[in-house]
Short mmCIF file of C-alpha atoms in Angstrom, two decimals:
data_model
loop_
_atom_site.label_atom_id
_atom_site.label_comp_id
_atom_site.label_asym_id
_atom_site.label_seq_id
_atom_site.Cartn_x
_atom_site.Cartn_y
_atom_site.Cartn_z
CA UNK A 1 12.96 28.00 72.01
CA UNK A 2 10.54 27.32 69.02
CA UNK A 3 11.37 24.49 66.46
CA UNK A 4 10.75 25.49 62.73
CA UNK A 5 8.12 22.55 62.42
CA UNK A 6 5.51 24.96 60.75
CA UNK A 7 6.26 26.09 57.35
CA UNK A 8 3.70 28.99 57.43
CA UNK A 9 5.44 30.57 60.47
CA UNK A 10 8.83 32.23 60.88
CA UNK A 11 10.28 30.87 64.06
CA UNK A 12 12.65 33.69 64.61
CA UNK A 13 9.93 36.28 64.19
CA UNK A 14 7.62 34.64 66.49
CA UNK A 15 10.22 34.15 69.27
CA UNK A 16 11.20 37.92 69.00
CA UNK A 17 7.60 38.75 69.35
CA UNK A 18 7.30 36.67 72.67
CA UNK A 19 10.42 38.18 73.96
CA UNK A 20 9.00 41.56 73.58
CA UNK A 21 5.52 40.86 75.09
CA UNK A 22 7.50 39.25 78.13
CA UNK A 23 9.61 42.43 78.43
CA UNK A 24 6.58 44.64 78.56
CA UNK A 25 4.83 42.72 81.51
CA UNK A 26 7.83 43.17 83.95
CA UNK A 27 7.95 46.23 85.69
CA UNK A 28 11.32 47.80 86.42
CA UNK A 29 9.80 48.98 90.01
CA UNK A 30 6.92 47.78 91.96
CA UNK A 31 3.55 49.88 91.59
CA UNK A 32 3.91 51.00 95.29
CA UNK A 33 7.40 51.32 96.56
CA UNK A 34 8.04 50.94 100.23
CA UNK A 35 9.53 54.71 100.55
CA UNK A 36 6.46 56.14 98.67
CA UNK A 37 3.96 54.20 100.96
CA UNK A 38 5.90 55.17 104.12
CA UNK A 39 5.89 58.91 103.09
CA UNK A 40 2.11 59.05 102.15
CA UNK A 41 0.78 57.04 105.09
CA UNK A 42 3.17 57.81 107.78
CA UNK A 43 0.53 57.91 110.61
CA UNK A 44 -1.16 54.66 109.55
CA UNK A 45 -0.09 51.58 111.51
CA UNK A 46 1.83 49.09 109.23
CA UNK A 47 -0.36 46.12 107.93
CA UNK A 48 0.30 42.59 108.88
CA UNK A 49 2.83 40.89 106.77
CA UNK A 50 0.41 37.98 106.10
CA UNK A 51 -2.05 40.10 103.78
CA UNK A 52 0.79 41.51 101.53
CA UNK A 53 1.00 44.91 99.86
CA UNK A 54 -2.41 44.40 97.89
CA UNK A 55 -4.33 43.67 101.04
CA UNK A 56 -2.69 46.73 102.80
CA UNK A 57 -3.67 49.19 99.89
CA UNK A 58 -7.29 47.93 100.01
CA UNK A 59 -7.41 48.81 103.65
CA UNK A 60 -6.65 52.49 102.90
CA UNK A 61 -9.98 54.25 103.24
CA UNK A 62 -11.33 55.59 99.91
CA UNK A 63 -7.99 55.61 98.05
CA UNK A 64 -7.10 51.79 98.36
CA UNK A 65 -10.01 50.39 96.29
CA UNK A 66 -9.80 53.05 93.77
CA UNK A 67 -6.07 52.48 93.42
CA UNK A 68 -6.61 48.74 92.98
CA UNK A 69 -9.38 49.34 90.43
CA UNK A 70 -7.17 51.88 88.52
CA UNK A 71 -4.46 49.43 88.61
CA UNK A 72 -6.59 46.66 87.06
CA UNK A 73 -7.77 49.03 84.49
CA UNK A 74 -4.10 49.97 83.65
CA UNK A 75 -3.31 46.38 83.30
CA UNK A 76 -6.14 45.61 81.05
CA UNK A 77 -5.34 48.56 78.82
CA UNK A 78 -1.73 47.56 78.59
CA UNK A 79 -2.47 43.96 77.69
CA UNK A 80 -0.60 43.00 74.65
CA UNK A 81 -2.30 42.01 71.26
CA UNK A 82 -5.03 44.59 71.35
CA UNK A 83 -5.66 47.45 68.79
CA UNK A 84 -5.81 51.08 70.06
CA UNK A 85 -9.49 51.23 69.57
CA UNK A 86 -9.87 48.24 72.01
CA UNK A 87 -7.74 50.02 74.52
CA UNK A 88 -9.43 53.31 74.31
CA UNK A 89 -12.77 51.69 74.60
CA UNK A 90 -11.69 50.33 78.10
CA UNK A 91 -11.37 53.76 79.46
CA UNK A 92 -14.56 54.52 81.37
CA UNK A 93 -16.75 57.21 80.06
CA UNK A 94 -14.06 58.95 78.03
CA UNK A 95 -13.25 55.96 75.95
CA UNK A 96 -16.58 55.44 74.28
CA UNK A 97 -16.96 59.10 73.90
CA UNK A 98 -13.63 59.49 72.29
CA UNK A 99 -14.56 56.79 69.76
CA UNK A 100 -17.80 58.32 68.98
CA UNK A 101 -16.13 61.65 68.36
CA UNK A 102 -13.33 60.01 66.22
CA UNK A 103 -16.24 58.24 64.18
CA UNK A 104 -17.89 61.54 63.52
CA UNK A 105 -14.77 62.98 62.53
CA UNK A 106 -13.85 60.11 60.18
CA UNK A 107 -17.07 60.13 58.37
CA UNK A 108 -15.83 62.09 55.60
CA UNK A 109 -12.68 59.95 55.48
CA UNK A 110 -14.84 56.86 55.36
CA UNK A 111 -16.95 58.30 52.68
CA UNK A 112 -14.09 59.34 50.63
CA UNK A 113 -12.47 55.56 51.10
CA UNK A 114 -15.71 54.08 50.11
CA UNK A 115 -15.86 56.24 46.85
CA UNK A 116 -12.27 55.45 46.27
CA UNK A 117 -12.99 51.86 46.63
CA UNK A 118 -16.04 51.92 44.38
CA UNK A 119 -13.90 53.70 41.80
CA UNK A 120 -11.22 51.14 42.00
CA UNK A 121 -13.88 48.46 41.49
CA UNK A 122 -15.23 50.35 38.54
CA UNK A 123 -11.62 50.49 36.96
CA UNK A 124 -11.06 46.82 37.67
CA UNK A 125 -14.48 46.21 35.78
CA UNK A 126 -13.62 48.42 32.97
CA UNK A 127 -10.19 46.72 32.90
CA UNK A 128 -11.89 43.22 32.89
CA UNK A 129 -14.22 44.31 30.09
CA UNK A 130 -11.14 45.56 28.09
CA UNK A 131 -9.60 42.23 28.50
CA UNK A 132 -12.62 40.23 27.55
CA UNK A 133 -13.08 42.51 24.44
CA UNK A 134 -9.46 41.85 23.72
CA UNK A 135 -9.85 38.12 24.01
CA UNK A 136 -13.09 38.28 21.81
CA UNK A 137 -11.16 40.16 19.18
CA UNK A 138 -8.34 37.54 19.54
CA UNK A 139 -10.89 34.66 19.00
CA UNK A 140 -12.47 36.50 16.08
CA UNK A 141 -9.05 36.97 14.60
CA UNK A 142 -8.17 33.32 14.94
CA UNK A 143 -11.70 32.26 13.36
CA UNK A 144 -10.79 34.70 10.48
CA UNK A 145 -7.50 33.02 10.09
CA UNK A 146 -9.09 29.38 10.25
CA UNK A 147 -11.63 30.62 7.53
CA UNK A 148 -8.50 31.86 5.45
CA UNK A 149 -6.65 28.59 5.93
CA UNK A 150 -9.79 26.70 4.95
CA UNK A 151 -10.32 28.91 1.72
CA UNK A 152 -6.64 28.11 0.99
CA UNK A 153 -7.26 24.37 1.40
CA UNK A 154 -10.14 24.58 -0.76
CA UNK A 155 -8.19 26.61 -3.31
CA UNK A 156 -5.38 23.93 -3.14
CA UNK A 157 -7.92 21.09 -3.55
CA UNK A 158 -9.34 22.82 -6.55
CA UNK A 159 -6.00 23.14 -7.88
CA UNK A 160 -5.17 19.52 -7.45
CA UNK A 161 -8.26 18.63 -9.06
CA UNK A 162 -7.49 20.81 -12.05
CA UNK A 163 -3.98 19.24 -12.00
CA UNK A 164 -5.34 15.70 -11.94
CA UNK A 165 -7.69 16.57 -14.93
CA UNK A 166 -4.78 18.20 -16.85
CA UNK A 167 -2.68 15.11 -16.06
CA UNK A 168 -5.49 12.72 -17.33
CA UNK A 169 -5.94 15.03 -20.53
CA UNK A 170 -2.26 14.95 -21.22
CA UNK A 171 -2.18 11.05 -20.71
CA UNK A 172 -4.92 10.98 -23.38
CA UNK A 173 -3.02 12.98 -25.52
CA UNK A 174 -0.04 10.62 -25.17
CA UNK A 175 -2.22 7.78 -26.21
CA UNK A 176 -3.20 9.52 -29.33
CA UNK A 177 -6.75 10.21 -28.55
CA UNK A 178 -6.89 14.03 -28.96
CA UNK A 179 -8.45 13.64 -32.37
CA UNK A 180 -11.08 11.31 -30.78
CA UNK A 181 -11.81 13.77 -28.01
CA UNK A 182 -12.29 16.74 -30.62
CA UNK A 183 -14.81 14.54 -32.48
CA UNK A 184 -16.52 13.81 -29.41
CA UNK A 185 -16.85 17.23 -28.15
CA UNK A 186 -18.49 18.34 -31.48
CA UNK A 187 -21.21 15.80 -30.82
CA UNK A 188 -23.88 15.69 -28.18
CA UNK A 189 -24.21 13.02 -25.46
CA UNK A 190 -26.50 10.90 -27.38
CA UNK A 191 -24.39 10.90 -30.32
CA UNK A 192 -21.41 10.07 -28.34
CA UNK A 193 -22.92 7.08 -26.70
CA UNK A 194 -24.21 5.98 -29.96
CA UNK A 195 -20.80 6.33 -31.54
CA UNK A 196 -19.10 4.49 -28.79
CA UNK A 197 -21.82 1.67 -28.76
CA UNK A 198 -21.15 1.23 -32.57
CA UNK A 199 -17.38 1.38 -32.12
CA UNK A 200 -17.69 -1.50 -29.49
CA UNK A 201 -20.12 -3.38 -31.72
CA UNK A 202 -17.57 -3.10 -34.73
CA UNK A 203 -14.82 -4.37 -32.42
CA UNK A 204 -16.93 -7.17 -31.14
CA UNK A 205 -17.89 -8.06 -34.55
CA UNK A 206 -14.21 -8.13 -35.42
CA UNK A 207 -13.28 -10.34 -32.62
CA UNK A 208 -16.17 -12.66 -33.47
CA UNK A 209 -15.06 -12.71 -37.08
CA UNK A 210 -11.44 -13.34 -36.23
CA UNK A 211 -12.33 -16.19 -33.67
CA UNK A 212 -14.47 -17.85 -36.25
CA UNK A 213 -11.78 -17.57 -39.00
CA UNK A 214 -9.31 -18.99 -36.59
CA UNK A 215 -11.54 -21.67 -35.60
CA UNK A 216 -12.43 -22.56 -39.10
CA UNK A 217 -8.68 -22.72 -40.22
CA UNK A 218 -8.08 -25.09 -37.15
CA UNK A 219 -11.13 -27.37 -38.38
CA UNK A 220 -9.85 -27.39 -41.82
CA UNK A 221 -6.22 -28.42 -40.74
CA UNK A 222 -7.71 -31.22 -38.60
CA UNK A 223 -9.65 -32.39 -41.28
CA UNK A 224 -6.59 -32.39 -43.66
CA UNK A 225 -4.58 -34.21 -41.12
CA UNK A 226 -7.20 -36.76 -40.61
CA UNK A 227 -7.58 -37.37 -44.23
CA UNK A 228 -3.78 -37.28 -45.06
CA UNK A 229 -2.44 -40.87 -45.86
CA UNK A 230 0.55 -40.73 -43.49
CA UNK A 231 -1.47 -38.86 -40.59
CA UNK A 232 -1.47 -40.50 -37.28
CA UNK A 233 -5.28 -40.77 -36.59
CA UNK A 234 -6.43 -40.33 -32.98
CA UNK A 235 -7.87 -43.57 -31.12
CA UNK A 236 -11.03 -44.87 -32.54
CA UNK A 237 -12.83 -44.74 -29.27
CA UNK A 238 -12.68 -44.42 -25.51
CA UNK A 239 -12.17 -48.24 -24.64
CA UNK A 240 -8.66 -49.40 -24.35
CA UNK A 241 -7.31 -52.31 -26.60
CA UNK A 242 -8.71 -55.62 -25.45
CA UNK A 243 -5.23 -57.00 -25.16
CA UNK A 244 -4.38 -54.47 -22.61
CA UNK A 245 -7.29 -55.35 -20.18
CA UNK A 246 -6.17 -58.11 -17.97
CA UNK A 247 -8.71 -61.21 -17.38
CA UNK A 248 -9.24 -60.81 -13.61
CA UNK A 249 -12.97 -61.68 -13.50
CA UNK A 250 -13.64 -58.06 -12.06
CA UNK A 251 -17.15 -56.70 -12.98
CA UNK A 252 -16.34 -53.03 -13.35
CA UNK A 253 -19.94 -52.03 -14.30
CA UNK A 254 -21.54 -53.23 -11.07
CA UNK A 255 -18.63 -51.82 -9.17
CA UNK A 256 -19.15 -48.40 -10.55
CA UNK A 257 -22.94 -48.44 -9.84
CA UNK A 258 -22.42 -49.19 -6.30
CA UNK A 259 -19.67 -46.58 -6.15
CA UNK A 260 -21.80 -43.82 -7.70
CA UNK A 261 -24.63 -44.71 -5.40
CA UNK A 262 -22.25 -44.41 -2.33
CA UNK A 263 -20.09 -41.34 -3.42
CA UNK A 264 -21.71 -39.23 -5.99
CA UNK A 265 -24.91 -38.41 -4.10
CA UNK A 266 -28.62 -38.58 -4.71
CA UNK A 267 -30.39 -38.02 -7.92
CA UNK A 268 -31.88 -34.81 -6.57
CA UNK A 269 -28.48 -33.54 -5.40
CA UNK A 270 -27.10 -34.12 -8.85
CA UNK A 271 -29.91 -32.59 -10.76
CA UNK A 272 -29.71 -29.41 -8.43
CA UNK A 273 -26.11 -29.05 -9.23
CA UNK A 274 -26.71 -29.51 -13.01
CA UNK A 275 -29.38 -26.84 -13.22
CA UNK A 276 -26.72 -24.05 -13.56
CA UNK A 277 -26.28 -25.30 -17.26
CA UNK A 278 -29.91 -24.94 -18.40
CA UNK A 279 -29.59 -21.29 -19.57
CA UNK A 280 -26.71 -22.40 -21.83
CA UNK A 281 -29.15 -24.77 -23.70
CA UNK A 282 -32.40 -22.66 -23.56
CA UNK A 283 -32.10 -22.10 -27.28
CA UNK A 284 -32.12 -25.90 -28.04
CA UNK A 285 -35.68 -26.23 -26.73
CA UNK A 286 -36.84 -23.78 -29.62
CA UNK A 287 -34.99 -25.50 -32.57
CA UNK A 288 -36.85 -28.37 -34.48
CA UNK A 289 -35.07 -31.62 -34.45
CA UNK A 290 -32.21 -30.29 -32.15
CA UNK A 291 -30.91 -32.74 -29.73
CA UNK A 292 -28.17 -32.94 -27.02
CA UNK A 293 -25.90 -35.82 -26.55
CA UNK A 294 -24.69 -36.63 -23.01
CA UNK A 295 -21.45 -38.57 -23.10
CA UNK A 296 -21.14 -40.77 -20.04
CA UNK A 297 -24.82 -40.24 -19.10
CA UNK A 298 -24.73 -42.60 -15.97
CA UNK A 299 -27.85 -42.92 -14.16
CA UNK A 300 -29.57 -40.32 -16.45
CA UNK A 301 -29.85 -37.32 -14.10
CA UNK A 302 -29.16 -34.83 -16.73
CA UNK A 303 -31.25 -36.54 -19.32
CA UNK A 304 -34.25 -36.26 -16.89
CA UNK A 305 -33.58 -32.58 -16.30
CA UNK A 306 -33.37 -31.91 -20.01
CA UNK A 307 -36.69 -33.79 -20.68
CA UNK A 308 -38.49 -31.68 -18.14
CA UNK A 309 -37.30 -28.62 -20.09
CA UNK A 310 -38.45 -29.97 -23.35
CA UNK A 311 -35.17 -30.75 -24.93
CA UNK A 312 -34.44 -33.81 -26.83
CA UNK A 313 -31.45 -35.79 -25.40
CA UNK A 314 -29.54 -39.03 -26.06
CA UNK A 315 -27.31 -40.60 -23.51
CA UNK A 316 -24.20 -42.51 -24.57
CA UNK A 317 -22.45 -44.91 -22.10
CA UNK A 318 -20.30 -47.90 -22.37
CA UNK A 319 -21.84 -49.27 -18.87
CA UNK A 320 -24.83 -51.42 -20.14
CA UNK A 321 -26.30 -51.56 -16.65
CA UNK A 322 -26.43 -47.83 -16.67
CA UNK A 323 -27.84 -47.73 -20.25
CA UNK A 324 -30.69 -49.96 -19.13
CA UNK A 325 -31.47 -48.05 -15.93
CA UNK A 326 -31.77 -44.85 -18.33
CA UNK A 327 -33.97 -46.82 -20.65
CA UNK A 328 -36.27 -48.04 -17.82
CA UNK A 329 -37.08 -44.47 -16.95
CA UNK A 330 -38.02 -43.66 -20.60
CA UNK A 331 -34.91 -41.88 -21.65
CA UNK A 332 -33.03 -42.38 -24.90
CA UNK A 333 -29.74 -44.08 -24.34
CA UNK A 334 -27.22 -46.09 -26.18
CA UNK A 335 -24.48 -48.47 -24.81
CA UNK A 336 -21.48 -47.53 -27.29
CA UNK A 337 -18.23 -45.79 -27.45
CA UNK A 338 -18.89 -42.07 -27.37
CA UNK A 339 -16.01 -41.07 -29.84
CA UNK A 340 -16.94 -43.67 -32.39
CA UNK A 341 -20.72 -42.68 -32.02
CA UNK A 342 -20.12 -39.02 -32.53
CA UNK A 343 -17.88 -39.67 -35.66
CA UNK A 344 -20.70 -41.62 -37.23
CA UNK A 345 -23.18 -38.68 -36.88
CA UNK A 346 -23.67 -36.44 -39.71
CA UNK A 347 -21.60 -33.21 -39.48
CA UNK A 348 -23.54 -30.37 -37.81
CA UNK A 349 -26.44 -32.65 -36.48
CA UNK A 350 -25.88 -32.23 -32.77
CA UNK A 351 -26.74 -29.05 -30.80
CA UNK A 352 -24.73 -29.77 -27.78
CA UNK A 353 -22.31 -32.38 -26.40
CA UNK A 354 -22.11 -32.74 -22.56
CA UNK A 355 -20.11 -34.72 -20.18
CA UNK A 356 -19.97 -34.44 -16.34
CA UNK A 357 -16.96 -35.83 -14.65
CA UNK A 358 -15.87 -37.87 -17.69
CA UNK A 359 -12.83 -36.23 -19.00
CA UNK A 360 -10.72 -36.95 -16.02
CA UNK A 361 -11.21 -40.66 -16.83
CA UNK A 362 -9.50 -40.33 -20.20
CA UNK A 363 -5.97 -40.45 -21.52
CA UNK A 364 -4.80 -37.60 -23.29
CA UNK A 365 -4.96 -38.80 -26.88
CA UNK A 366 -8.45 -40.10 -26.10
CA UNK A 367 -9.49 -36.66 -24.74
CA UNK A 368 -8.16 -34.85 -27.92
CA UNK A 369 -10.13 -37.35 -30.04
CA UNK A 370 -13.28 -36.60 -27.85
CA UNK A 371 -12.75 -32.75 -28.54
CA UNK A 372 -12.49 -33.43 -32.28
CA UNK A 373 -15.35 -35.96 -32.64
CA UNK A 374 -17.72 -33.41 -30.65
CA UNK A 375 -16.60 -30.62 -33.02
CA UNK A 376 -17.33 -32.75 -36.15
CA UNK A 377 -20.90 -33.51 -34.89
CA UNK A 378 -21.81 -30.08 -33.59
CA UNK A 379 -23.97 -27.66 -35.77
CA UNK A 380 -22.52 -24.24 -36.24
CA UNK A 381 -23.79 -22.68 -33.01
CA UNK A 382 -23.37 -25.86 -30.98
CA UNK A 383 -21.37 -26.07 -27.78
CA UNK A 384 -19.72 -28.53 -25.53
CA UNK A 385 -20.00 -28.79 -21.72
CA UNK A 386 -17.45 -30.72 -19.89
CA UNK A 387 -17.47 -30.68 -15.98
CA UNK A 388 -14.60 -32.17 -14.07
CA UNK A 389 -12.93 -31.90 -10.65
CA UNK A 390 -11.10 -28.49 -9.95
CA UNK A 391 -7.45 -29.00 -9.04
CA UNK A 392 -7.21 -25.43 -8.03
CA UNK A 393 -8.73 -26.39 -4.81
CA UNK A 394 -5.97 -28.06 -2.96
CA UNK A 395 -8.35 -30.52 -1.07
CA UNK A 396 -9.71 -31.61 -4.44
CA UNK A 397 -6.32 -31.76 -6.37
CA UNK A 398 -4.67 -33.56 -3.38
CA UNK A 399 -7.23 -35.88 -2.04
CA UNK A 400 -10.75 -35.80 -3.18
CA UNK A 401 -9.83 -36.46 -6.82
CA UNK A 402 -8.51 -39.74 -6.08
CA UNK A 403 -11.50 -41.05 -4.18
CA UNK A 404 -12.43 -42.39 -7.55
CA UNK A 405 -9.93 -44.99 -8.55
CA UNK A 406 -10.79 -44.75 -12.21
CA UNK A 407 -9.63 -41.19 -12.34
CA UNK A 408 -6.34 -40.81 -14.30
CA UNK A 409 -5.17 -37.32 -13.63
CA UNK A 410 -6.70 -33.94 -12.88
CA UNK A 411 -6.78 -31.25 -15.56
CA UNK A 412 -6.25 -27.75 -14.67
CA UNK A 413 -8.93 -25.30 -15.98
CA UNK A 414 -6.42 -23.10 -18.32
CA UNK A 415 -5.16 -26.30 -20.02
CA UNK A 416 -8.95 -27.47 -20.60
CA UNK A 417 -9.76 -24.03 -22.17
CA UNK A 418 -6.47 -24.27 -24.26
CA UNK A 419 -7.41 -27.62 -25.47
CA UNK A 420 -10.92 -26.47 -26.59
CA UNK A 421 -9.42 -23.62 -28.66
CA UNK A 422 -6.58 -25.60 -30.05
CA UNK A 423 -8.84 -28.27 -31.52
CA UNK A 424 -10.83 -25.57 -33.38
CA UNK A 425 -13.47 -24.23 -31.17
CA UNK A 426 -14.11 -20.35 -31.63
CA UNK A 427 -14.82 -19.61 -28.25
CA UNK A 428 -14.14 -21.22 -24.65
CA UNK A 429 -14.96 -20.25 -21.27
CA UNK A 430 -14.41 -21.57 -17.70
CA UNK A 431 -17.31 -21.65 -15.33
CA UNK A 432 -16.00 -22.54 -11.64
CA UNK A 433 -18.71 -24.40 -9.42
CA UNK A 434 -19.49 -25.77 -6.10
CA UNK A 435 -17.35 -23.97 -3.53
CA UNK A 436 -17.39 -25.19 0.08
CA UNK A 437 -20.15 -23.81 2.40
CA UNK A 438 -19.27 -20.67 4.58
CA UNK A 439 -19.37 -22.97 7.72
CA UNK A 440 -15.86 -24.51 6.38
CA UNK A 441 -14.35 -21.00 5.88
CA UNK A 442 -12.12 -19.07 8.26
CA UNK A 443 -14.01 -16.14 9.74
CA UNK A 444 -11.08 -13.99 10.02
CA UNK A 445 -10.67 -10.85 7.86
CA UNK A 446 -7.14 -11.10 6.76
CA UNK A 447 -5.08 -11.64 3.74
CA UNK A 448 -3.88 -15.01 5.18
CA UNK A 449 -7.62 -16.01 5.79
CA UNK A 450 -8.69 -15.13 2.39
CA UNK A 451 -5.76 -16.90 0.76
CA UNK A 452 -6.46 -20.21 2.69
CA UNK A 453 -10.19 -19.97 2.03
CA UNK A 454 -9.44 -19.55 -1.70
CA UNK A 455 -6.99 -22.55 -1.72
CA UNK A 456 -8.68 -25.02 0.56
CA UNK A 457 -12.47 -23.97 0.33
CA UNK A 458 -12.88 -22.45 -3.24
CA UNK A 459 -14.86 -24.10 -6.09
CA UNK A 460 -14.57 -27.77 -6.14
CA UNK A 461 -15.53 -28.27 -9.88
CA UNK A 462 -15.41 -26.31 -12.98
CA UNK A 463 -16.94 -26.83 -16.52
CA UNK A 464 -15.24 -25.79 -19.78
CA UNK A 465 -17.81 -24.40 -22.29
CA UNK A 466 -16.73 -24.23 -25.93
CA UNK A 467 -18.74 -23.03 -29.07
CA UNK A 468 -17.92 -24.11 -32.44
CA UNK A 469 -18.39 -20.65 -33.67
CA UNK A 470 -18.21 -17.27 -31.94
CA UNK A 471 -21.80 -15.94 -32.07
CA UNK A 472 -22.49 -12.05 -31.83
#
């Protein structure tokens, strides 16, 4: 019995086929039955039992071998699994002849079949061509649909652009600019630009006049307060009262000279940092008799840089050793209290007052007095430049600022700008300087990294620049 272990075969069908083949091979009766042989060959002596029926038939003269050959032929023809053509081909002489005749007879049928097959192939080709054409038509339809969608999208974008323009125009109308647009439309582009430039110039002139007016009023107010009998005058100078200084024998001048030599940097480094201020004083070199006063001149790096630019400058410092070092280099320097010295100058006699890392050493009242004294001495277009550590940098505000033990407290940039304006300067700006090099910064491109770089590695210093009058 077959086991159903092959999914491609039906075991029941195969088993039925084998049973049918086995039944065909069994004969219901022997080829030569004993009664038939006895009747046909009654006079022939029976063959010995040892040779069997086949050997006995072979010994029959003439008929025996022919019968055996015919039997073999019959068995071959009846062998299962062959087609009828194969069976006919086994018949001697007649078989091939019959097949040849059958072939001749079937020529027309074969030809018709071939023609039919060719026609079916042509029909299949035509059907395939029709399907390909249908697919091409479908693709073309899809392309047309895509073009239509693209056109619709372009139309929508145009509509959105028009809507944006209309919304902006409506916004301008809400700002009461419709009459301005009508006037601008009536003019050509050159006239429009000229009109806008003139309007901006008028606005700038108005701002300058307003700033100068406010500054003048503040200056008059401060002068009135200083001349009033009951007004509280600011300190006369930058030095504390003598009775407030303990007699410890400490030589502050020599201490500060050694301190600057160790912590401030070389003269070349300081001059390179100070070059950023030269453009603000370029006009001073062209003014006859104009001079710059450097308050707290120290070792004279700024005086040397100004002299190289042809700008006359005077250094003021209370450290006699510093003043002597500046004089030995050929610079004009005086050992004096800067506030008192500025107050003694004729009004409008100084082109600029500068001070680098000075204001953080002064008490509040003294700092206000320094602003007032500088305003008194400055000419109408004069300015002040005060550089100081920037507490917006956390490392500076929390640590580096206190490296110098004579520092009092850091001054935030907005406070310094406010103080300049409040004391009567018409214009004040903040210039942030000296950020940490890129090697200190975080290389990440993230919001956290940007904030950390700004807080820890941003500008270490800043300068407040203030002008006595707001020039056009």
